[in-house]
Tab-separated table of N, CA and C in Angstrom:
chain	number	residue	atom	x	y	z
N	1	UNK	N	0.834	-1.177	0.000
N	1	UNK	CA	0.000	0.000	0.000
N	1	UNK	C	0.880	1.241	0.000
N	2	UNK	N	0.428	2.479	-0.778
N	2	UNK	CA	1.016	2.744	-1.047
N	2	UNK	C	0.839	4.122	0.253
N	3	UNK	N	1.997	5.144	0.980
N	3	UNK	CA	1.886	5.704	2.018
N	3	UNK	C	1.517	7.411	1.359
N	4	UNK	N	0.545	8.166	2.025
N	4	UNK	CA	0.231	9.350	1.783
N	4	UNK	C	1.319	10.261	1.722
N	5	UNK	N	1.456	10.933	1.439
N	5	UNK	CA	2.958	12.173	1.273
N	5	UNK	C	2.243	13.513	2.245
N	6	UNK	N	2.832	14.366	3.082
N	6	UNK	CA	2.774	15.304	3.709
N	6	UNK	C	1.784	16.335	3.169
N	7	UNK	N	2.141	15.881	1.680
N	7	UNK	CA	1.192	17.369	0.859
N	7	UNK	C	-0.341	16.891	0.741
N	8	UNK	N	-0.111	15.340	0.601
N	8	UNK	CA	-1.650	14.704	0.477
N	8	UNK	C	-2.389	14.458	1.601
N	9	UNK	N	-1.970	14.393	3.176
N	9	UNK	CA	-2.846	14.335	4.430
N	9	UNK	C	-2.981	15.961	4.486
N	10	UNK	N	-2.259	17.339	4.523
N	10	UNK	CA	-2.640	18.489	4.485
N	10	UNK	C	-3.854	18.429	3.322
N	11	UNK	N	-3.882	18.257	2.325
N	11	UNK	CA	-4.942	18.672	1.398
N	11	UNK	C	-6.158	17.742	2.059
N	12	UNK	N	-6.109	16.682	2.536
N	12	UNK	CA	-7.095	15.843	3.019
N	12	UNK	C	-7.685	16.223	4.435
N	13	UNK	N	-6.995	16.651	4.796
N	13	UNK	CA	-7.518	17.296	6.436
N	13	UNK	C	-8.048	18.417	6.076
N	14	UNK	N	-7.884	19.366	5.208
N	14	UNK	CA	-8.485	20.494	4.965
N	14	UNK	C	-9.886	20.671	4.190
N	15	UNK	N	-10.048	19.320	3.036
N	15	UNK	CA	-10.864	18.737	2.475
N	15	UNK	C	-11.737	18.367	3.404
N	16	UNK	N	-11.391	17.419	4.083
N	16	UNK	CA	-12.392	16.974	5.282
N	16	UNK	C	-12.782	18.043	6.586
N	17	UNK	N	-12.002	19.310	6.794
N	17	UNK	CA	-12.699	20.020	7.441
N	17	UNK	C	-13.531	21.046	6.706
N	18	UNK	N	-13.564	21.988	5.454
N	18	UNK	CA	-14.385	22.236	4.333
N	18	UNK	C	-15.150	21.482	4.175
N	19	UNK	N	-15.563	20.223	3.918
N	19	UNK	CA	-16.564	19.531	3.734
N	19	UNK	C	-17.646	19.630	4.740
N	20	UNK	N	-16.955	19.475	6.098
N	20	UNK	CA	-18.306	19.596	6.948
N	20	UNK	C	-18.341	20.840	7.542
N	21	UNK	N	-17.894	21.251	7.023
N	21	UNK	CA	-18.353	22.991	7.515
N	21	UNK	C	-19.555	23.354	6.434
N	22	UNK	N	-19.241	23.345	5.083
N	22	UNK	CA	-20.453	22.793	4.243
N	22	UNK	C	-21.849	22.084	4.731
N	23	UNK	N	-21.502	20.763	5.126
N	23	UNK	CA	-21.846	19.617	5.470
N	23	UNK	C	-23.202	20.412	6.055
N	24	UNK	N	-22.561	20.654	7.113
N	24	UNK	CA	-23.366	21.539	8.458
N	24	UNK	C	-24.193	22.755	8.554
N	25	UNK	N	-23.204	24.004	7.842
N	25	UNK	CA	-24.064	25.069	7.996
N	25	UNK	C	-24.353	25.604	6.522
N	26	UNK	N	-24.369	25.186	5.345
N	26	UNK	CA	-24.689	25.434	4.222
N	26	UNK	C	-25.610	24.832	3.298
N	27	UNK	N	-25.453	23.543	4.025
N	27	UNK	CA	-26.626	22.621	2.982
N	27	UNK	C	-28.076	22.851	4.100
N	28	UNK	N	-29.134	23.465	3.255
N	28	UNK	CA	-30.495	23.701	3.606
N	28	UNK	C	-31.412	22.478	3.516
N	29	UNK	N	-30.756	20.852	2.607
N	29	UNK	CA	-31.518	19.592	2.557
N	29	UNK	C	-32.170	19.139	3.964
N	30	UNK	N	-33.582	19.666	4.103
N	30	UNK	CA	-34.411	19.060	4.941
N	30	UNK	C	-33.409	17.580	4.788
N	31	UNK	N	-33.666	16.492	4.132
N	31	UNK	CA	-33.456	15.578	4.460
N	31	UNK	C	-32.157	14.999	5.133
N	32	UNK	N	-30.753	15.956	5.168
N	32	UNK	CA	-29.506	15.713	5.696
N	32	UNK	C	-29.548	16.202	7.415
N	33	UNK	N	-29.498	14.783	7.791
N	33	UNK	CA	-29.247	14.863	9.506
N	33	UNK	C	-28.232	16.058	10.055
N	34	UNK	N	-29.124	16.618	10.722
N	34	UNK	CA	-28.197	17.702	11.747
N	34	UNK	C	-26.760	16.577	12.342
N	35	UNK	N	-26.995	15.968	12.731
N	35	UNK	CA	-26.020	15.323	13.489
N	35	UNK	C	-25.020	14.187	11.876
N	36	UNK	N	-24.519	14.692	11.272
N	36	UNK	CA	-23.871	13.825	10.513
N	36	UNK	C	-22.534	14.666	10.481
N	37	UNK	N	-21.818	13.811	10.111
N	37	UNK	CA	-20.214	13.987	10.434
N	37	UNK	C	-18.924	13.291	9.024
N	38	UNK	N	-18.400	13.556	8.584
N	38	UNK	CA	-17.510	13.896	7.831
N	38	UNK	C	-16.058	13.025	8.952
N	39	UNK	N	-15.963	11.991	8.490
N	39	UNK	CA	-15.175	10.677	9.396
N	39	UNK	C	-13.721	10.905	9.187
N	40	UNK	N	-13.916	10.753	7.763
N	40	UNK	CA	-12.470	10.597	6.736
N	40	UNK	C	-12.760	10.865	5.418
N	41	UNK	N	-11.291	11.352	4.282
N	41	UNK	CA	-11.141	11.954	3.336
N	41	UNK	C	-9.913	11.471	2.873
N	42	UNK	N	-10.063	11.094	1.662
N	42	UNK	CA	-8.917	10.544	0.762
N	42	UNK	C	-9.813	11.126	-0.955
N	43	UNK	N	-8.134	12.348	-0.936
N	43	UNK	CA	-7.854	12.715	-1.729
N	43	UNK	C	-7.082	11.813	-2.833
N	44	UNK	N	-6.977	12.013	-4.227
N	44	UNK	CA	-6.462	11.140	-5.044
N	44	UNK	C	-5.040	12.260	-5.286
N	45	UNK	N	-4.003	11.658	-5.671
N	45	UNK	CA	-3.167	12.514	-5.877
N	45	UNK	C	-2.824	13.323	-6.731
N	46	UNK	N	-3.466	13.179	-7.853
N	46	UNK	CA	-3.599	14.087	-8.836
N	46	UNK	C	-5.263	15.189	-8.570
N	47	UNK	N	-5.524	15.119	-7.416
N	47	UNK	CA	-6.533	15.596	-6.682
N	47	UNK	C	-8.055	15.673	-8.350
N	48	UNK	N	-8.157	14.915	-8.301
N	48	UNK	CA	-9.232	14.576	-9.616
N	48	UNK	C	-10.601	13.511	-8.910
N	49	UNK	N	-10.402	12.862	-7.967
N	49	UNK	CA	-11.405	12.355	-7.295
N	49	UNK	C	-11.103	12.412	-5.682
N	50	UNK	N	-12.469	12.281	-4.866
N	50	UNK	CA	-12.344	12.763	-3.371
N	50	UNK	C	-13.756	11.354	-3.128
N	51	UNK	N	-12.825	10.665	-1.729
N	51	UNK	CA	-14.044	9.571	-1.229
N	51	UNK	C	-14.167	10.578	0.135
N	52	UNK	N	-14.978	10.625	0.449
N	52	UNK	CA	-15.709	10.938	1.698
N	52	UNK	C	-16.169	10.042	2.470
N	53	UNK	N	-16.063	9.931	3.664
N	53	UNK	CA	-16.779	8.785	4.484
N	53	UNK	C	-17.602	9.522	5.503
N	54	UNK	N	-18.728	9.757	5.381
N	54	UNK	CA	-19.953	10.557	6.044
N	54	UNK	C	-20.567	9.034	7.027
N	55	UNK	N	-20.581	9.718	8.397
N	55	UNK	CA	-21.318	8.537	9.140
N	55	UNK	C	-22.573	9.644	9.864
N	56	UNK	N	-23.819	8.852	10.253
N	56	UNK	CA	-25.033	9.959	10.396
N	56	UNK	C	-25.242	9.266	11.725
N	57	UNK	N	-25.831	10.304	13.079
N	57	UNK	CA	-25.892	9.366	14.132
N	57	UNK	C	-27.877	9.114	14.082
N	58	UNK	N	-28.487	8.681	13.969
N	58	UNK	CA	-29.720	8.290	14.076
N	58	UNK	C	-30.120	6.806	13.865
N	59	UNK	N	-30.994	6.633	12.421
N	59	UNK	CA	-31.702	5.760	12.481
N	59	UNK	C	-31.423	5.146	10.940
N	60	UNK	N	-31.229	3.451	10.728
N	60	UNK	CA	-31.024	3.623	8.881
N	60	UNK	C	-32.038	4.529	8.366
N	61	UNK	N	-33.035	5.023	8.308
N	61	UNK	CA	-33.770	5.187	7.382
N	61	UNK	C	-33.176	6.584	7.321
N	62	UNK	N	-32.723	7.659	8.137
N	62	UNK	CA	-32.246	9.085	8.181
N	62	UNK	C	-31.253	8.889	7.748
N	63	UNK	N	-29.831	7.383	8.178
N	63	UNK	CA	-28.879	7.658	7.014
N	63	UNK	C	-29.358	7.780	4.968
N	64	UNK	N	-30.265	6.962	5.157
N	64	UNK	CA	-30.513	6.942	3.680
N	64	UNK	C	-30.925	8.216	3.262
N	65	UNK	N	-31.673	8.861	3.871
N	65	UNK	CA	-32.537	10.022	3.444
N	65	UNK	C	-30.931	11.215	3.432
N	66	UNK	N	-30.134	11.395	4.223
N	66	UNK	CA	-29.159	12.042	4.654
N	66	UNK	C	-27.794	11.899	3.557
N	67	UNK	N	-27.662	10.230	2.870
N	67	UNK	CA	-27.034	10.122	1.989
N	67	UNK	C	-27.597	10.419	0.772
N	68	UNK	N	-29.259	10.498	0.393
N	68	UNK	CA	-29.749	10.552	-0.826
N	68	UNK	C	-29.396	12.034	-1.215
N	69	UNK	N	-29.861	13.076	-0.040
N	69	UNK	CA	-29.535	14.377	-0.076
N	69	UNK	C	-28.564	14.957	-0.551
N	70	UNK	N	-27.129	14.201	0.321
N	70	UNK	CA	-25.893	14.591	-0.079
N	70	UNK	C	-25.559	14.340	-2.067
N	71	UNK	N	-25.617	13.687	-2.235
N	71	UNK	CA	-25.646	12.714	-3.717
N	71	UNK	C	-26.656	13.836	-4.477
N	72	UNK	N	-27.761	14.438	-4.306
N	72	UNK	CA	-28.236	15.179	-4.577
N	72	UNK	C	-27.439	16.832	-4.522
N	73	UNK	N	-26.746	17.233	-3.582
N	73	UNK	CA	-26.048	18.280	-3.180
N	73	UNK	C	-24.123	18.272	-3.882
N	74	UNK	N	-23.956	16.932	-4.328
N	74	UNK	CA	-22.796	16.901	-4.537
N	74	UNK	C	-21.922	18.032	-5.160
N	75	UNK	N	-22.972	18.693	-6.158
N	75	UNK	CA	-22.466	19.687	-7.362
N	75	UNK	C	-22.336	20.830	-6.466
N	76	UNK	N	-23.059	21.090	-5.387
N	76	UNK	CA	-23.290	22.676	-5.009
N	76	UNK	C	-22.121	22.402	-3.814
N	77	UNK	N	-21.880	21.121	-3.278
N	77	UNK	CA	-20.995	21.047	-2.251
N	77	UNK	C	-19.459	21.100	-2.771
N	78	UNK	N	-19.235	20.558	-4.280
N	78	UNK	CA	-18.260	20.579	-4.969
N	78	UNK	C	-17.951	22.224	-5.405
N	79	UNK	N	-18.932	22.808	-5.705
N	79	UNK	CA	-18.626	24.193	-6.285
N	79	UNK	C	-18.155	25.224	-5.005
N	80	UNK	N	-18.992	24.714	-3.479
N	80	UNK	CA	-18.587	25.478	-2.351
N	80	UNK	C	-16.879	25.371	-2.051
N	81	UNK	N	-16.945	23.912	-2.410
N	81	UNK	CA	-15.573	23.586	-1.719
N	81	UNK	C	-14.072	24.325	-2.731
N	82	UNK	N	-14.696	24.462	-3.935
N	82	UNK	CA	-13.775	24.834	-4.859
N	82	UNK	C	-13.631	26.573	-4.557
N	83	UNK	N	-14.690	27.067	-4.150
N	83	UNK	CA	-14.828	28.356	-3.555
N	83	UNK	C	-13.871	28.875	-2.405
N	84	UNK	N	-13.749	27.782	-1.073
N	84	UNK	CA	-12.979	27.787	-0.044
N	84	UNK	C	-11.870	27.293	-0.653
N	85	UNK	N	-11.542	26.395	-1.088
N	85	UNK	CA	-9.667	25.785	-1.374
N	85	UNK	C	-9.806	25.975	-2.308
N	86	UNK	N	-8.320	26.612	-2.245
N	86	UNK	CA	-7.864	27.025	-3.849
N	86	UNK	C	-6.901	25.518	-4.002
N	87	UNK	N	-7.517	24.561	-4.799
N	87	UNK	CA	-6.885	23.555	-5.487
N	87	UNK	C	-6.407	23.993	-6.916
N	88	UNK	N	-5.343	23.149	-7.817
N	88	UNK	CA	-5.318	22.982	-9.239
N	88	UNK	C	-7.004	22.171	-9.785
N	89	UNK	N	-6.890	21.817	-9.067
N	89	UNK	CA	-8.592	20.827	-9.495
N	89	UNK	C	-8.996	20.562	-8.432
N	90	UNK	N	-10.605	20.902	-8.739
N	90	UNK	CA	-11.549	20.411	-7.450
N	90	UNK	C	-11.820	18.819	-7.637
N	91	UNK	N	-11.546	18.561	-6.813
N	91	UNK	CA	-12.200	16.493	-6.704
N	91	UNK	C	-13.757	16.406	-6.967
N	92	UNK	N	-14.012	15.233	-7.946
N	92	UNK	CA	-15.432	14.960	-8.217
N	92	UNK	C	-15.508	14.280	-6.314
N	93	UNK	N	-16.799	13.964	-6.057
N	93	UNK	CA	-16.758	13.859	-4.978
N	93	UNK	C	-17.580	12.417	-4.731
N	94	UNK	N	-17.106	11.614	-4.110
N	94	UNK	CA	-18.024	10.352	-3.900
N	94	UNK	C	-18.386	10.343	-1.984
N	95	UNK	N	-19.528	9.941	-1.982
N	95	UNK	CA	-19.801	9.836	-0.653
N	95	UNK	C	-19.771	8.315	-0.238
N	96	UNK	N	-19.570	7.773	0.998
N	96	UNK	CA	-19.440	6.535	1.408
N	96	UNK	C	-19.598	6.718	2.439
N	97	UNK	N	-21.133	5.553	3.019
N	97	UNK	CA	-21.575	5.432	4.726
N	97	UNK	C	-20.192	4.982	5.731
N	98	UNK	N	-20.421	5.753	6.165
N	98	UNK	CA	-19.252	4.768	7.520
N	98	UNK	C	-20.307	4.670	8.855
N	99	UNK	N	-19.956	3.423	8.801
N	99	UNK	CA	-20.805	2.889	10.037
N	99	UNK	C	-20.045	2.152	11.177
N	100	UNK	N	-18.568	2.964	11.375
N	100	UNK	CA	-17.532	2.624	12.366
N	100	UNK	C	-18.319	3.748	13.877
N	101	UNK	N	-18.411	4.504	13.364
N	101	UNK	CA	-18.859	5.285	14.813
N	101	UNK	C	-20.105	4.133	15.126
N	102	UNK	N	-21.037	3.845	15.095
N	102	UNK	CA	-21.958	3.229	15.247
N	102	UNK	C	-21.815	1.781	15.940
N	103	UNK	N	-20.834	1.214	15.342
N	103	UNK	CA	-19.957	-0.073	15.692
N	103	UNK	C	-19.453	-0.129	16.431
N	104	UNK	N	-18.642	0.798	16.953
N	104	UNK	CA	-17.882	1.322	18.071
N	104	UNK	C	-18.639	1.122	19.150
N	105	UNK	N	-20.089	1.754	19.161
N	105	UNK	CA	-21.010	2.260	20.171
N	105	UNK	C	-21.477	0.845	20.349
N	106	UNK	N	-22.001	0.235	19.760
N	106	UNK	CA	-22.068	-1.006	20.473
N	106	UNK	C	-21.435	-2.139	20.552
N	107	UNK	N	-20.114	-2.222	19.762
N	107	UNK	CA	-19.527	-3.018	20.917
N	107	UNK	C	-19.140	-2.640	21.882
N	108	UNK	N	-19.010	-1.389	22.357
N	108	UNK	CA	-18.853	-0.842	23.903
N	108	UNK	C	-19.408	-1.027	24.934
N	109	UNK	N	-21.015	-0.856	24.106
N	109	UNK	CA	-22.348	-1.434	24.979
N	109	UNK	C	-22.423	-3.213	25.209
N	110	UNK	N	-22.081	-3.848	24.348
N	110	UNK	CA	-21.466	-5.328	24.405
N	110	UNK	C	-20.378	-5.250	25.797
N	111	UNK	N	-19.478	-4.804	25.504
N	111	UNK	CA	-18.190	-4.738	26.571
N	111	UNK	C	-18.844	-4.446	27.830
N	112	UNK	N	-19.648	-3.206	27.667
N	112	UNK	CA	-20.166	-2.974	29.158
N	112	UNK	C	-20.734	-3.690	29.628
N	113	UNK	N	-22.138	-4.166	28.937
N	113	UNK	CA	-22.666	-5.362	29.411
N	113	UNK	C	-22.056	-6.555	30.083
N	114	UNK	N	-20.682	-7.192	29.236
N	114	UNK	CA	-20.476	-8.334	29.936
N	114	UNK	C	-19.047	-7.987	31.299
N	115	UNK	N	-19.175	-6.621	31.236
N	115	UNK	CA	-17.697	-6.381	32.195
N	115	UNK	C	-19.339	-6.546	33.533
N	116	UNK	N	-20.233	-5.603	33.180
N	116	UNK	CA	-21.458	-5.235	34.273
N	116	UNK	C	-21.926	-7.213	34.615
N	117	UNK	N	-22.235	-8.243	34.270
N	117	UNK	CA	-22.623	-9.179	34.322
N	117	UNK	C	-21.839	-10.072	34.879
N	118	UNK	N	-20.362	-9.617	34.567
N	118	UNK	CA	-19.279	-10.457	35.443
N	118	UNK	C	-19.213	-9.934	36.796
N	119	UNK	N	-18.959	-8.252	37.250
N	119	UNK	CA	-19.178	-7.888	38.376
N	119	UNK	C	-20.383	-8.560	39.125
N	120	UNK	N	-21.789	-8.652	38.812
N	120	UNK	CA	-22.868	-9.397	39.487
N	120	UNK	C	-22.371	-10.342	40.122
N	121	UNK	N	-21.901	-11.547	38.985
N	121	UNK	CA	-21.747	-12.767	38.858
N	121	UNK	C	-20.419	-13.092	40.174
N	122	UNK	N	-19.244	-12.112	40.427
N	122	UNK	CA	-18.652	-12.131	41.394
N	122	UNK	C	-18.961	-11.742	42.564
N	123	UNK	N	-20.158	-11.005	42.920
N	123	UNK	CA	-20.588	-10.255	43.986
N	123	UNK	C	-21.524	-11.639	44.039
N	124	UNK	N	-22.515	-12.406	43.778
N	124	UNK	CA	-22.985	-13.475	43.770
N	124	UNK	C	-22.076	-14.637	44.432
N	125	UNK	N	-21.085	-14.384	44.004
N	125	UNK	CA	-20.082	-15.699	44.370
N	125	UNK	C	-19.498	-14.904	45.708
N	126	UNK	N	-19.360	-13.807	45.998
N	126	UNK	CA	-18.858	-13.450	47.539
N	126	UNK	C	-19.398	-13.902	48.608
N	127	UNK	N	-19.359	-14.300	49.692
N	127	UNK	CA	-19.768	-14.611	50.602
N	127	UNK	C	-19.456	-14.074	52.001
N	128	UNK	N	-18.073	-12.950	51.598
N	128	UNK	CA	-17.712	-12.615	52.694
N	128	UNK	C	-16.825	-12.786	53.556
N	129	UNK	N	-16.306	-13.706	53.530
N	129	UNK	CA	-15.750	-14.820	54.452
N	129	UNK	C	-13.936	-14.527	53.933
N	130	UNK	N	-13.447	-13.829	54.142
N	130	UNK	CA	-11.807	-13.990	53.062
N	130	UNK	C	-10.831	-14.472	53.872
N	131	UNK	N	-10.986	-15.397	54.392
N	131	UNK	CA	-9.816	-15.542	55.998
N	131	UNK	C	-9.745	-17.449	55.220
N	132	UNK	N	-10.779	-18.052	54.624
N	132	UNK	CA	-11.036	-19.270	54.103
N	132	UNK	C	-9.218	-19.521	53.693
């Protein structure tokens, strides 16, 4: 695999913070979740295509409605972004769900659960007695 160069995580961090500044206070799509977030950004190096990884915190049906929007907004979010960064070329822009924040959240809730079920399960088995 091949490793990002200094010039390509700067253009990508800046990409990905432009994007959801966009994201957030510029796009008027009733249908794009207040709460959606802009994860990660990979720029191509001849900066000619841009993946986005947008994760939405709600419900599937608001990611869909939230991704249909964006996909709908792509052109006006592409023309904003070309507005804020001065690139040689603006990136066509592809969007992609990330559903790592989400994943995260419950296997945590998994983890908690069985760390919370083992504590019981040892307080059950105490008796008190530690001199045995």
């Amino acid at each position: 695999m091949k490793k990002t160069s200094h010039k390509n995580q700067r253009i990508n961090g800046e990409v990905q913070r432009e994007l959801s500044r966009i994201i957030s206070r510029e796009i008027k799509d009733p249908r794009i979740n207040p709460m959606t977030s802009v994860t990660d950004v990979i720029v191509t190096s001849d900066l000619k295509f841009c993946k986005a990884f947008i994760s939405v915190l709600g419900d599937e049906e608001s990611a869909k409605e939230t991704f249909a929007g964006l996909q709908s907004a792509s052109g006006y979010i592409r023309r904003e972004l070309a507005k804020s960064i001065n690139l040689r070329n603006t990136p066509e822009l592809t969007f992609v769900m990330d559903n790592s924040i989400e994943y995260g959240i419950k296997m945590s809730k998994k983890i908690d659960d069985v760390i919370g079920s083992d504590k019981d399960a040892d307080l059950d088995n105490f008796d008190g007695d530690e001199d045995e």
